[in-house]
Short mmCIF file of C-alpha atoms and ligand atoms in Angstrom, two decimals:
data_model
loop_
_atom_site.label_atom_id
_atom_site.label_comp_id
_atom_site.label_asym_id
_atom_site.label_seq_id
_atom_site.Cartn_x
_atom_site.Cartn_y
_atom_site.Cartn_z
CA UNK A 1456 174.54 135.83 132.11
CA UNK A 1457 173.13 134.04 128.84
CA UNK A 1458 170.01 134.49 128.60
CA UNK A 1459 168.14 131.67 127.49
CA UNK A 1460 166.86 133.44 124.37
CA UNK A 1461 169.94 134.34 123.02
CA UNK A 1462 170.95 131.43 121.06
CA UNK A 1463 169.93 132.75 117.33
CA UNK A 1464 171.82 134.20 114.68
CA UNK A 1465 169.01 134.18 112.21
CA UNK A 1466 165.52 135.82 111.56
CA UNK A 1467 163.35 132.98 111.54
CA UNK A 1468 159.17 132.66 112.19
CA UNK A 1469 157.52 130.69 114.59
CA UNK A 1470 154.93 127.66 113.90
CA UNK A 1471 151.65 126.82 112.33
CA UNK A 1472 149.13 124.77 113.84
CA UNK A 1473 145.57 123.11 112.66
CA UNK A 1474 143.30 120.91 114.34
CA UNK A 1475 139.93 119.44 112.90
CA UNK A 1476 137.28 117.25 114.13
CA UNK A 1477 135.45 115.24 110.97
CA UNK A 1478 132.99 112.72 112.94
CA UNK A 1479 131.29 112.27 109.19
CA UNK A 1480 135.03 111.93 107.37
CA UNK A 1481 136.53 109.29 108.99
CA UNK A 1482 139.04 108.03 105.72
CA UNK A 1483 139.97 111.21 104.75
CA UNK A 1484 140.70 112.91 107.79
CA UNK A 1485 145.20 112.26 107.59
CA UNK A 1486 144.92 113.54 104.12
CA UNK A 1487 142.83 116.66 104.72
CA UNK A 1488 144.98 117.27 107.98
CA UNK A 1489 148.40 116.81 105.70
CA UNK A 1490 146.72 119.54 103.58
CA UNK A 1491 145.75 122.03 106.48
CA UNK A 1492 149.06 122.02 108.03
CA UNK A 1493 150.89 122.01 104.32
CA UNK A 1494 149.07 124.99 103.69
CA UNK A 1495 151.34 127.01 107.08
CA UNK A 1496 154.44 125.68 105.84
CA UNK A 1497 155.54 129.00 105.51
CA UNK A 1498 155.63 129.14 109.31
CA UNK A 1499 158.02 126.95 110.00
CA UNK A 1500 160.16 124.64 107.64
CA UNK A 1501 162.01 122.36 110.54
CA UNK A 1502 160.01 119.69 111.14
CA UNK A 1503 156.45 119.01 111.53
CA UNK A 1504 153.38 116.05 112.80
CA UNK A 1505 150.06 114.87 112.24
CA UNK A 1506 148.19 113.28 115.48
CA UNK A 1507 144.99 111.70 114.68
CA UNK A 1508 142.57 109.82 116.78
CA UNK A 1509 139.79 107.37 116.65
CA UNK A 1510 138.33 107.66 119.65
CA UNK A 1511 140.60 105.03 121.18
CA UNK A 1512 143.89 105.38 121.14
CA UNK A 1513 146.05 108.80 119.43
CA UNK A 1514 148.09 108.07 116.58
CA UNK A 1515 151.01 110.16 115.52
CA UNK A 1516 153.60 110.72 113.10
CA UNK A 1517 156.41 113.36 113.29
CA UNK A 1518 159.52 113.98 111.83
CA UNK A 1519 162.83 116.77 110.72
CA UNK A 1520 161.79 118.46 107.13
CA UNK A 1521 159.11 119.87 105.33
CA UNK A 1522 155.55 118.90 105.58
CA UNK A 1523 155.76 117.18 101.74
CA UNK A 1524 159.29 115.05 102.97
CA UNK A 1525 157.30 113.61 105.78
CA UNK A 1526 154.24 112.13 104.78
CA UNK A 1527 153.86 110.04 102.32
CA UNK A 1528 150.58 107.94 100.97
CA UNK A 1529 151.62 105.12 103.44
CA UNK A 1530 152.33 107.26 106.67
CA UNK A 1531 149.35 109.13 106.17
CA UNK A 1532 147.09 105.65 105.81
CA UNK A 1533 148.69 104.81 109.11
CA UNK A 1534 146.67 107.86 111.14
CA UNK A 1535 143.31 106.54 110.96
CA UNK A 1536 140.43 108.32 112.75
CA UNK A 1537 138.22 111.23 112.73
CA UNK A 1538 140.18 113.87 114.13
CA UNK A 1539 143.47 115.41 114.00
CA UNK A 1540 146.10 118.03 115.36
CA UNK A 1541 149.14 119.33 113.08
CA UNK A 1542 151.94 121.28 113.71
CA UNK A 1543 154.77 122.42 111.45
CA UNK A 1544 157.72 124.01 113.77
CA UNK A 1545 160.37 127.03 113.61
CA UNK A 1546 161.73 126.30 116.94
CA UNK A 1547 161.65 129.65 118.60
CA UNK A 1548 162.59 128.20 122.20
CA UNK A 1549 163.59 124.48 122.50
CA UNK A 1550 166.21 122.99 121.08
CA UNK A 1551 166.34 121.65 117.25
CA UNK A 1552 166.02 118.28 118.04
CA UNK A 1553 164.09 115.46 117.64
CA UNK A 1554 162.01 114.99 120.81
CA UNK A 1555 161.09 118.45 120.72
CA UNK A 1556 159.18 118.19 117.58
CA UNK A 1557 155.23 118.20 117.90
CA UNK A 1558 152.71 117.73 118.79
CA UNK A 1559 153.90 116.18 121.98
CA UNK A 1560 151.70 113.66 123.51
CA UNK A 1561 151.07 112.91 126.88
CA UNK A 1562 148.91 110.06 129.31
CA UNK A 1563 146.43 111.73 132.11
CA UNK A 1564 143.62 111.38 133.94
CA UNK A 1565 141.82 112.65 131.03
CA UNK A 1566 143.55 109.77 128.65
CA UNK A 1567 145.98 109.85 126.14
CA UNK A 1568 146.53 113.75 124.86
CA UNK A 1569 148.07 115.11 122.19
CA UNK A 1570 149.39 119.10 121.73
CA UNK A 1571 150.61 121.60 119.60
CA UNK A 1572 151.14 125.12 120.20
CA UNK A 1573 152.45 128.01 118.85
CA UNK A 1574 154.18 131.04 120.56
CA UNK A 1575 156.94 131.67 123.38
CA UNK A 1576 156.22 131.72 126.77
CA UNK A 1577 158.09 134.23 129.14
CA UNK A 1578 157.86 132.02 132.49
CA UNK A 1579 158.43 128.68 132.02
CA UNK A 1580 161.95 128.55 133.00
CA UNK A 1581 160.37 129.55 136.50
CA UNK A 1582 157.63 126.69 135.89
CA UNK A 1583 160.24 123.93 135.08
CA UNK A 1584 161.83 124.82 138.54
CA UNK A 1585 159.26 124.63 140.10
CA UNK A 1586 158.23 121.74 139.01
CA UNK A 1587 161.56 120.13 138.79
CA UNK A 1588 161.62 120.49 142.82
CA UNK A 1589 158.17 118.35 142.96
CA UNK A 1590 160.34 115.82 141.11
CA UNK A 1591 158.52 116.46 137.41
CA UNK A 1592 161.45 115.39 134.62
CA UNK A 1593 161.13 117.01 131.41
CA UNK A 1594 161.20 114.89 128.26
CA UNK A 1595 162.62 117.77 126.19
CA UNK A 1596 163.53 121.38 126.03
CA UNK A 1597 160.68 122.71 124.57
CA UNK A 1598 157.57 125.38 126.28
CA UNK A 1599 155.07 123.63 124.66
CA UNK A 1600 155.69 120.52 126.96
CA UNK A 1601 155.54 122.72 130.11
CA UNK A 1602 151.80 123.61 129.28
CA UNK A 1603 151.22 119.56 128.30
CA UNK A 1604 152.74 119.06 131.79
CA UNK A 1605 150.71 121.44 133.92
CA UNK A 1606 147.39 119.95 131.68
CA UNK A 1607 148.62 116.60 132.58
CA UNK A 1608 149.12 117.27 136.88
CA UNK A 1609 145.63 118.92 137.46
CA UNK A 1610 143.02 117.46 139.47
CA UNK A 1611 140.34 119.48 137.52
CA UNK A 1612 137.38 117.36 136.37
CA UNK A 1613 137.77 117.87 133.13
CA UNK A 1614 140.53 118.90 130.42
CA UNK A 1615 138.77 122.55 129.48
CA UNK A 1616 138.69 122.81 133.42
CA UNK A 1617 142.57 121.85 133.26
CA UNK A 1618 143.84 124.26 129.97
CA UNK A 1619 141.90 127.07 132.45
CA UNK A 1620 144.23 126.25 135.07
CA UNK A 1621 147.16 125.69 133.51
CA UNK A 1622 146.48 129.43 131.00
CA UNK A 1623 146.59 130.85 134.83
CA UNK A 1624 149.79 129.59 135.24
CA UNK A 1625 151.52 130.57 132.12
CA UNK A 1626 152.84 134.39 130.92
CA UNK A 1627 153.17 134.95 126.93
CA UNK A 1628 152.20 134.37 123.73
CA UNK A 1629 150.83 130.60 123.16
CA UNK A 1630 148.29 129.60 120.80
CA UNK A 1631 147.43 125.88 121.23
CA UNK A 1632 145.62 122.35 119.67
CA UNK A 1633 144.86 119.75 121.89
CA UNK A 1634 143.81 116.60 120.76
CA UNK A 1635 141.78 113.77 122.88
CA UNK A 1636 139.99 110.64 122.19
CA UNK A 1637 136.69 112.81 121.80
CA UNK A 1638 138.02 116.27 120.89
CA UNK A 1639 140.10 119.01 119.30
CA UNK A 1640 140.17 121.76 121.71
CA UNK A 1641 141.77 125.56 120.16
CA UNK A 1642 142.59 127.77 122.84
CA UNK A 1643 144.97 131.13 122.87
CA UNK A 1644 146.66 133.57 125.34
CA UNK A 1645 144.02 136.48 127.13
CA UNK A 1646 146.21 139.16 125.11
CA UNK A 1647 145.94 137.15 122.27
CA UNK A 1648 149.05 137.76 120.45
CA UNK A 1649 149.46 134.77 118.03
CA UNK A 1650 146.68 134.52 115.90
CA UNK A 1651 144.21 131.24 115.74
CA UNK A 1652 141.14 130.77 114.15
CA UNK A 1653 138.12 128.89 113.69
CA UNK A 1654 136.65 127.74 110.24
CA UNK A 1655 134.54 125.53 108.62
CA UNK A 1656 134.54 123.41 105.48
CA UNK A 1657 131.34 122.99 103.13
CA UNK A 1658 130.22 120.39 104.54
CA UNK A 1659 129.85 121.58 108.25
CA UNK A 1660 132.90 120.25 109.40
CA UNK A 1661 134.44 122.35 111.99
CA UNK A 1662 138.38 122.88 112.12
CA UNK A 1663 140.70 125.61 114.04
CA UNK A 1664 144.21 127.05 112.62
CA UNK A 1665 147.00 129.70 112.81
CA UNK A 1666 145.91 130.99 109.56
CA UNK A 1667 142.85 131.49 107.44
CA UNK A 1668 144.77 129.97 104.47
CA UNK A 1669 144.50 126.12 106.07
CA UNK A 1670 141.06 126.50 105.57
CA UNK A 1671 140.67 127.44 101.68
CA UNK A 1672 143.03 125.18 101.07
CA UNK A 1673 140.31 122.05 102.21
CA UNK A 1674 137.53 123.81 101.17
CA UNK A 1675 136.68 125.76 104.02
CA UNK A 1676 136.22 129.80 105.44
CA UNK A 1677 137.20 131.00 108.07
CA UNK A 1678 134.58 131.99 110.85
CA UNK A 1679 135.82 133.93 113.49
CA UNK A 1680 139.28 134.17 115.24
CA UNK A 1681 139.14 132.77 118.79
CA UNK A 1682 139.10 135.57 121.47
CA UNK A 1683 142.00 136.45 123.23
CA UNK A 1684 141.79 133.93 126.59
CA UNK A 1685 138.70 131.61 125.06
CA UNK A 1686 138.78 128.04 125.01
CA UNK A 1687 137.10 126.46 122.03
CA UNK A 1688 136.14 122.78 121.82
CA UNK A 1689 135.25 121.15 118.51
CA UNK A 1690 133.30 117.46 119.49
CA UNK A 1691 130.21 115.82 118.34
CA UNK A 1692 127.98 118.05 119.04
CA UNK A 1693 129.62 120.73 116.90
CA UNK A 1694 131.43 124.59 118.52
CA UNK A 1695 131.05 125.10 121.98
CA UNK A 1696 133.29 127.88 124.06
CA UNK A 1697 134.13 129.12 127.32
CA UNK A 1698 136.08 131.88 128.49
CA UNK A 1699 139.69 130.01 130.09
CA UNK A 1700 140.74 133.00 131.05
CA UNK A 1701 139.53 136.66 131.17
CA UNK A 1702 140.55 138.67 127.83
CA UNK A 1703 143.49 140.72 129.09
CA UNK A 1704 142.84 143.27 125.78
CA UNK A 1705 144.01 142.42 122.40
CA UNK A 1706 147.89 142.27 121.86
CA UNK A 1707 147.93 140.36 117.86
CA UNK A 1708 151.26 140.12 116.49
CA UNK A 1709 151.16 143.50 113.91
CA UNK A 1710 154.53 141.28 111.95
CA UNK A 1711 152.16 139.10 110.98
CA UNK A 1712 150.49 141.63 108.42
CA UNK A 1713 153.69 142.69 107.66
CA UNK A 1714 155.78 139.34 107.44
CA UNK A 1715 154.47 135.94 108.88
CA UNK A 1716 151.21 135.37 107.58
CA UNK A 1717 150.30 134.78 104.22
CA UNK A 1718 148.76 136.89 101.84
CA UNK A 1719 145.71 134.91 101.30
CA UNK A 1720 144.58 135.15 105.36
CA UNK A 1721 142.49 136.95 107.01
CA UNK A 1722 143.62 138.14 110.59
CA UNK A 1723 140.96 140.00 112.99
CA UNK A 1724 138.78 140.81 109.47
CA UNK A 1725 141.44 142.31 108.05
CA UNK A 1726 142.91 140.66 104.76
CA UNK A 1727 146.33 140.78 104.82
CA UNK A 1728 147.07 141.31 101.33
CA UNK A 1729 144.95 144.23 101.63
CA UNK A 1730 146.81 145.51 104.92
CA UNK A 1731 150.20 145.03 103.04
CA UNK A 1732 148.81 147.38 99.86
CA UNK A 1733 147.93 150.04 102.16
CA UNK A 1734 151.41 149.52 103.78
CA UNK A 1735 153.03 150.62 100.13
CA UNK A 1736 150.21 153.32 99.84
CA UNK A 1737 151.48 155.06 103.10
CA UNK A 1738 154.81 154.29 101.79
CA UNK A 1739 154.34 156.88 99.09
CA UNK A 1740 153.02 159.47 101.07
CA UNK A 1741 155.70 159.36 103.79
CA UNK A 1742 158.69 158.21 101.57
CA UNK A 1743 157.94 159.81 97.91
CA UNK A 1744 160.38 158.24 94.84
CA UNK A 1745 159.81 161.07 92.11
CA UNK A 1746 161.50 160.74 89.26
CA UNK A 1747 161.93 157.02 89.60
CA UNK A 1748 161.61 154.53 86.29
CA UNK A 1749 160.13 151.31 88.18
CA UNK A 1750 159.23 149.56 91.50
CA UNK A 1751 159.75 145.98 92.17
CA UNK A 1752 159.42 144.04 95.56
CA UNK A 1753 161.37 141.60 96.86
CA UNK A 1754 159.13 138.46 96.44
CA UNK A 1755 156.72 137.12 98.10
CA UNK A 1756 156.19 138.87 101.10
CA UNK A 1757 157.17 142.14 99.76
CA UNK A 1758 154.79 142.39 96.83
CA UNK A 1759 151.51 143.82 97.61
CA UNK A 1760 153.35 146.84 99.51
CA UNK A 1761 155.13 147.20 96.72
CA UNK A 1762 152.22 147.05 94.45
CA UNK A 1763 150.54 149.67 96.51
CA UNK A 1764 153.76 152.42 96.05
CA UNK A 1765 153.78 151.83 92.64
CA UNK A 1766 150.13 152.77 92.53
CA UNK A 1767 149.51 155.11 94.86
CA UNK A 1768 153.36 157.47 93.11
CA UNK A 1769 152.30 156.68 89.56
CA UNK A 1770 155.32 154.43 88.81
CA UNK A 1771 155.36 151.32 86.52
CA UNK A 1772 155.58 148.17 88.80
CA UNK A 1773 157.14 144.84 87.42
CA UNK A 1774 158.39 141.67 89.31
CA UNK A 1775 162.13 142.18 88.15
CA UNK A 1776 163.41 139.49 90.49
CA UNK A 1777 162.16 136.15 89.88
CA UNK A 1778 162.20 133.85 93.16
CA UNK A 1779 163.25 130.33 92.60
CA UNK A 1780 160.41 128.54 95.11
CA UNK A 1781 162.18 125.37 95.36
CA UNK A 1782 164.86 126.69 97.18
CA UNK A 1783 163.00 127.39 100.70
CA UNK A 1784 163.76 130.84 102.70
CA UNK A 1785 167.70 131.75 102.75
CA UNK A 1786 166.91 131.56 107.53
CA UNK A 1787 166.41 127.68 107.22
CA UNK A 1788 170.41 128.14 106.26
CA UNK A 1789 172.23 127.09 109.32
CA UNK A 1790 175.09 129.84 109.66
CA UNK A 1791 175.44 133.39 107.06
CA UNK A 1792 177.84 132.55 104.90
CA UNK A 1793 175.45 129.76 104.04
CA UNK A 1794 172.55 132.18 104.03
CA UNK A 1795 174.54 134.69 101.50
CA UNK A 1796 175.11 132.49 99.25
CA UNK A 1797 171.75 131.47 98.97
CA UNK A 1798 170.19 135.07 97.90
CA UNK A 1799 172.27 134.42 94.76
CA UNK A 1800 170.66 130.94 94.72
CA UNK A 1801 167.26 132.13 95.09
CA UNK A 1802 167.04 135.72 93.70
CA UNK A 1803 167.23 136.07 90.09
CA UNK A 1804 167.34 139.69 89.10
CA UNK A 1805 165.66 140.20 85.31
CA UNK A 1806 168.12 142.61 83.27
CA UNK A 1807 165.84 143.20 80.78
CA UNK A 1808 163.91 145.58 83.48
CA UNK A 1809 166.50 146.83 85.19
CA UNK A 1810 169.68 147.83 82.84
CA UNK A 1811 170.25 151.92 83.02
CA UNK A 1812 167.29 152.33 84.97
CA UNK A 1813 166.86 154.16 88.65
CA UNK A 1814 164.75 151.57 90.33
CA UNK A 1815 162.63 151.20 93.78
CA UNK A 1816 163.17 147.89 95.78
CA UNK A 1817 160.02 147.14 98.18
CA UNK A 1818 160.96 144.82 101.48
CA UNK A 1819 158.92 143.97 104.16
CA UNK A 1820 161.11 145.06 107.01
CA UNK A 1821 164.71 144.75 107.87
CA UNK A 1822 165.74 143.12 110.91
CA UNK A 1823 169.67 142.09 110.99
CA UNK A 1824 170.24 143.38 107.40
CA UNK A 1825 171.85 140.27 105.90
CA UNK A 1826 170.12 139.99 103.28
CA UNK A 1827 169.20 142.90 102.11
CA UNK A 1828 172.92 144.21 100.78
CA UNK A 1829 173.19 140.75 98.81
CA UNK A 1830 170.03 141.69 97.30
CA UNK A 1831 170.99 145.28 96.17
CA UNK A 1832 174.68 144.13 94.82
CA UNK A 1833 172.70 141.58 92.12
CA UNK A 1834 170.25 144.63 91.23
CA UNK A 1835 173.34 146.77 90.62
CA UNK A 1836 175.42 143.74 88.82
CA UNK A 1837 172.20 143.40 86.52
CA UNK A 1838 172.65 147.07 85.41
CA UNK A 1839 170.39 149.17 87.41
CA UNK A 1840 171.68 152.92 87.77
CA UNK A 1841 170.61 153.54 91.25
CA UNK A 1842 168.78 151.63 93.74
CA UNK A 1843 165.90 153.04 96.00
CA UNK A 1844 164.95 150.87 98.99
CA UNK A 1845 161.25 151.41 100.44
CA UNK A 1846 160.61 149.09 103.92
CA UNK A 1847 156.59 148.44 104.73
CA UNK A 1848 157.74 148.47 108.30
CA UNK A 1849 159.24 151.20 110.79
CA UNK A 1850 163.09 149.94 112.43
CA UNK A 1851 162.96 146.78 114.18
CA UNK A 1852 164.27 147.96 117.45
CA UNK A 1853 163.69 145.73 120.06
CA UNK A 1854 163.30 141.90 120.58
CA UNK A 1855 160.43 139.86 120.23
CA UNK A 1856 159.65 137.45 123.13
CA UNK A 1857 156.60 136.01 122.54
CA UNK A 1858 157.53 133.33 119.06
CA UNK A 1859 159.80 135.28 116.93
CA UNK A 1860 163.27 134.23 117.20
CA UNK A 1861 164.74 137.73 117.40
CA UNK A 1862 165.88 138.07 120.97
CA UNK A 1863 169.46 139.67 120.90
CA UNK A 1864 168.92 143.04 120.68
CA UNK A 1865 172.53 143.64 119.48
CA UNK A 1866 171.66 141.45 116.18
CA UNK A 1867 168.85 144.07 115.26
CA UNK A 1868 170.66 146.05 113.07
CA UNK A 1869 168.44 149.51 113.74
CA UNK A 1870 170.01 149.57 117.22
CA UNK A 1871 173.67 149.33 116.56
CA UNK A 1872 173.32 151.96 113.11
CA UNK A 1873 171.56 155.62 112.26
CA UNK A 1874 169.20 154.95 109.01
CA UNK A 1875 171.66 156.96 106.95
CA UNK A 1876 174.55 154.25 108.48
CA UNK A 1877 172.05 151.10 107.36
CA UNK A 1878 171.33 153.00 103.77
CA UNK A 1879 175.37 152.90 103.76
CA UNK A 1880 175.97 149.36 105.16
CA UNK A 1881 173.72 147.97 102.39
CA UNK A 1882 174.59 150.15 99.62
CA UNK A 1883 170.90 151.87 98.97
CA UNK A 1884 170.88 155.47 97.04
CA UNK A 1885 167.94 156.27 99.38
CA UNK A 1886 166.47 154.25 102.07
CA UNK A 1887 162.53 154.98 103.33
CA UNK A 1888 161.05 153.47 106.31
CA UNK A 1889 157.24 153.19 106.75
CA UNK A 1890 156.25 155.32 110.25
CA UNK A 1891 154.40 153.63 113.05
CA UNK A 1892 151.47 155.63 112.69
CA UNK A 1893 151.17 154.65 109.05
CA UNK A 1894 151.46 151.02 109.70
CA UNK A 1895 148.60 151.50 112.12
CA UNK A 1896 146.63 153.24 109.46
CA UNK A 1897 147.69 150.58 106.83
CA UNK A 1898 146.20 147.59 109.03
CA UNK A 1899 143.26 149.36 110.15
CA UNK A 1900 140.50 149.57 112.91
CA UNK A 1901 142.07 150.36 116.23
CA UNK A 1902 145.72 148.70 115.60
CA UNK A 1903 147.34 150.58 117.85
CA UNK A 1904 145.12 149.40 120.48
CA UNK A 1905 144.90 146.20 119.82
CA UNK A 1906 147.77 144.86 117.98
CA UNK A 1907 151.55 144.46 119.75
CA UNK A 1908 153.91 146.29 118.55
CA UNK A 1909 156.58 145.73 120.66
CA UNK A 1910 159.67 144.69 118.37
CA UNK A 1911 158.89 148.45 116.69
CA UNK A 1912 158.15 150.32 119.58
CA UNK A 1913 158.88 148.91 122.79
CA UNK A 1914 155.53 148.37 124.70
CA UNK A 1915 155.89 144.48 125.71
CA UNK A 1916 151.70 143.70 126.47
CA UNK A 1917 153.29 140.98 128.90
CA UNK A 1918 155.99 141.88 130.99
CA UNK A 1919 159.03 140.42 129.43
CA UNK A 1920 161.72 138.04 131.47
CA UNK A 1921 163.23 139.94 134.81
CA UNK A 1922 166.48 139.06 133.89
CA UNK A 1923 166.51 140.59 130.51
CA UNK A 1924 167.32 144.45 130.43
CA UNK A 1925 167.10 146.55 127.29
CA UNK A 1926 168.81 149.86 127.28
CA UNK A 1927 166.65 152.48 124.90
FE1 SF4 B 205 155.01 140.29 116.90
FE2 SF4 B 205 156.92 142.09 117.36
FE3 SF4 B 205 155.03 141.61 119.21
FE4 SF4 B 205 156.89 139.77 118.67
S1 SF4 B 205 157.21 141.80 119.59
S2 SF4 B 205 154.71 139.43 118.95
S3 SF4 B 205 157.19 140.08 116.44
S4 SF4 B 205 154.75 142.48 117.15
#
């Protein structure tokens, strides 16, 4: 059997979405939207949408590329109103194509809606047969439209009263926007595992977001993130919130203090520049590199861990690859070869700091290992003597269900090889893994208690699709 999540041969993120509601902004409000969702590019580079409103009718624009290639001055001066939803989309179920791209818009009893959602639901297949038998097509292949679909068929009075119902329905990870004539309404999973928070800009205007970054970006902070299972609507009268469903725990994503988010968020209270530091500083306690001349990361998301290591062992850091930004990160590739090629396209390794010397290389985590050897063969061409690799992250062991696209466990390359076969594979003198425990300690509070883990560890905080059976 093929399961339906094993289509990818690439390590690839998930999506960013922001919503805002400006009553008092009404020209700007396309143009500060463009810059909240331009600010979680990083969370998805295939294609992305603005949906604005002005309290009669939804207006949308959505298209394949990056959030810069689609909007332009005129697009954006064709999304009038006062309040918006964004999304900018990895598709981690749903096919690449163009219906599928967000946010997806829909007519009900409660008008014209608009939404955008994040995460990777682990029932709708079920749902869409379900459904399907009541005679309910499906526009496209997406999950996002089966939770716009069971907003749409309620007979709840209103559309908080509706999200409630449908949240019953659904199993996963979803984080979601919904747009309507009068609101923006922010509402997450009870475990809570993709991230979404609420901000505010300086001049009282409310707005909600994957990531605390959207909101420094327009000149907001961040306030709070929502609660796992809490609907929040944003209207005229300012916040208001209700409980959709009852907090099943807290389950946040732990990759995204190692990988997804950016440095300049804040996730649960815990800045995750900070989180990634203390990742390097456990680092050196668990994996020591005495006698080593320099450390280095593998930019971006590798840099504050590595930062920390150097710190923490007393060894001179430097930045001796230099990341050419303009070319966007090597998973957008479609197939490897593509994707190898483009290390040497974006990596430039400095000579200067590396000729004759025994150097430490600082990644975030390795997943299926593609990259990684590329990375290590220009160090070595550029002179180094030996090369030390130091991951912020334990093995990536088991796949991710809930918005990551890493669902065939046989592409995970800690499950087919022993660490001493990967430190081979890629050609590392040494290879150090960060410990569980220590990535716990690095992010803080009770982590282990409230963050999942699962991809490292195995403990899926929703049960996981019936027909899909890992072996340990
Ligand atoms: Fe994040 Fe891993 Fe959990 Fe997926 S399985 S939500 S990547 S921690």
């Amino acid at each position: 059997m093929v399961f339906r999540h094993q289509k990818s041969q690439e390590v690839n993120e998930e999506c960013g979405i922001f919503g805002i509601f400006a009553n008092n902004r009404t020209e700007e409000i396309s143009r500060t939207a463009f810059f909240g969702i331009f600010a979680l590019q990083h969370r998805g580079q295939e294609s992305a949408g603005i949906a604005t409103t002005n309290g009669h009718e939804i207006f949308m624009h959505r298209e394949q590329g990056l959030v810069n290639q689609i909007f332009t001055e005129k697009n954006l001066s064709e999304l009038p109103g006062h309040s918006a939803i964004c999304h900018t989309r990895y598709s981690a179920t749903g096919a690449s194509i163009k219906r599928n791209i967000q946010p997806m818009v829909a007519y009900t009893r409660y008008g014209e809606i608009a939404l955008a959602h994040n995460g990777d639901m682990v029932n709708t297949p079920e749902i869409r047969e379900l459904l399907g038998k009541k005679g309910i097509d499906f526009d496209t292949t997406s999950d996002s439209e089966v939770l716009l679909r069971l907003i749409s068929l309620s007979d709840k009075p209103t559309v908080q009263e509706a999200i409630s119902q449908a949240m019953s329905v659904v199993k996963g990870a979803y984080a979601c926007v919904v747009l309507t004539k009068n609101e923006v309404i922010g509402f997450k999973d009870p475990k809570g595992i993709r991230p979404l928070s609420l901000g505010r800009l300086e001049d009282g205007t409310f707005a909600i977001a994957s990531e605390s970054c959207a909101f420094s970006t327009i000149g907001g902070r961040v306030v709070r993130e929502l609660e796992p299972g809490e609907i929040v609507t944003l209207d005229k009268n300012g916040v208001s919130s209700v409980q959709g469903q009852k907090k099943q725990g807290n389950a946040l994503c732990i990759f995204e203090y190692v990988y997804i988010a950016r440095p300049d968020s804040n996730l649960n209270g815990v800045p995750v520049h900070l989180a990634r530091k203390r990742m390097g500083e456990e680092l050196a306690r668990e994996c020591p590199i005495d006698g080593c001349d320099l450390v280095f990361p593998i930019p971006n998301t590798g840099i504050q861990a590595a930062t920390g290591l150097a710190e923490a062992s007393g060894v001179p850091f430097a930045q001796a690859i230099v990341k050419n930004h303009y070319i966007h990160r090597t998973f957008i590739r479609p197939n490897q070869a593509m994707r190898e090629n483009a290390v040497k396209m974006k990596l430039i390794p400095l000579r200067e700091l590396l000729e004759g010397k025994k150097v430490v290389m600082v990644d975030d985590s390795i997943v299926r290992g593609t990259t990684i050897g590329p990375t290590i063969d220009l160090i070595r061409d550029a002179g180094a003597k030996e090369v030390h690799v130091r991951i912020a992250c334990p093995k990536y062991l088991f796949p991710c269900f809930y918005g990551i696209d890493t669902c065939n466990r046989d592409e995970l390359i800690a499950t087919r090889m022993s660490e001493d076969e990967i430190r081979r594979h890629i050609g590392a003198d040494s290879l150090g893994y960060l410990s569980l425990e220590g990535l716990f300690r690095a992010v803080g509070g009770d982590a282990e208690n409230t963050c999942c883990a699962a991809c490292l560890n195995g403990k899926y905080p929703v049960e996981i699709p019936s027909d899909y059976k890992i072996s340990k």
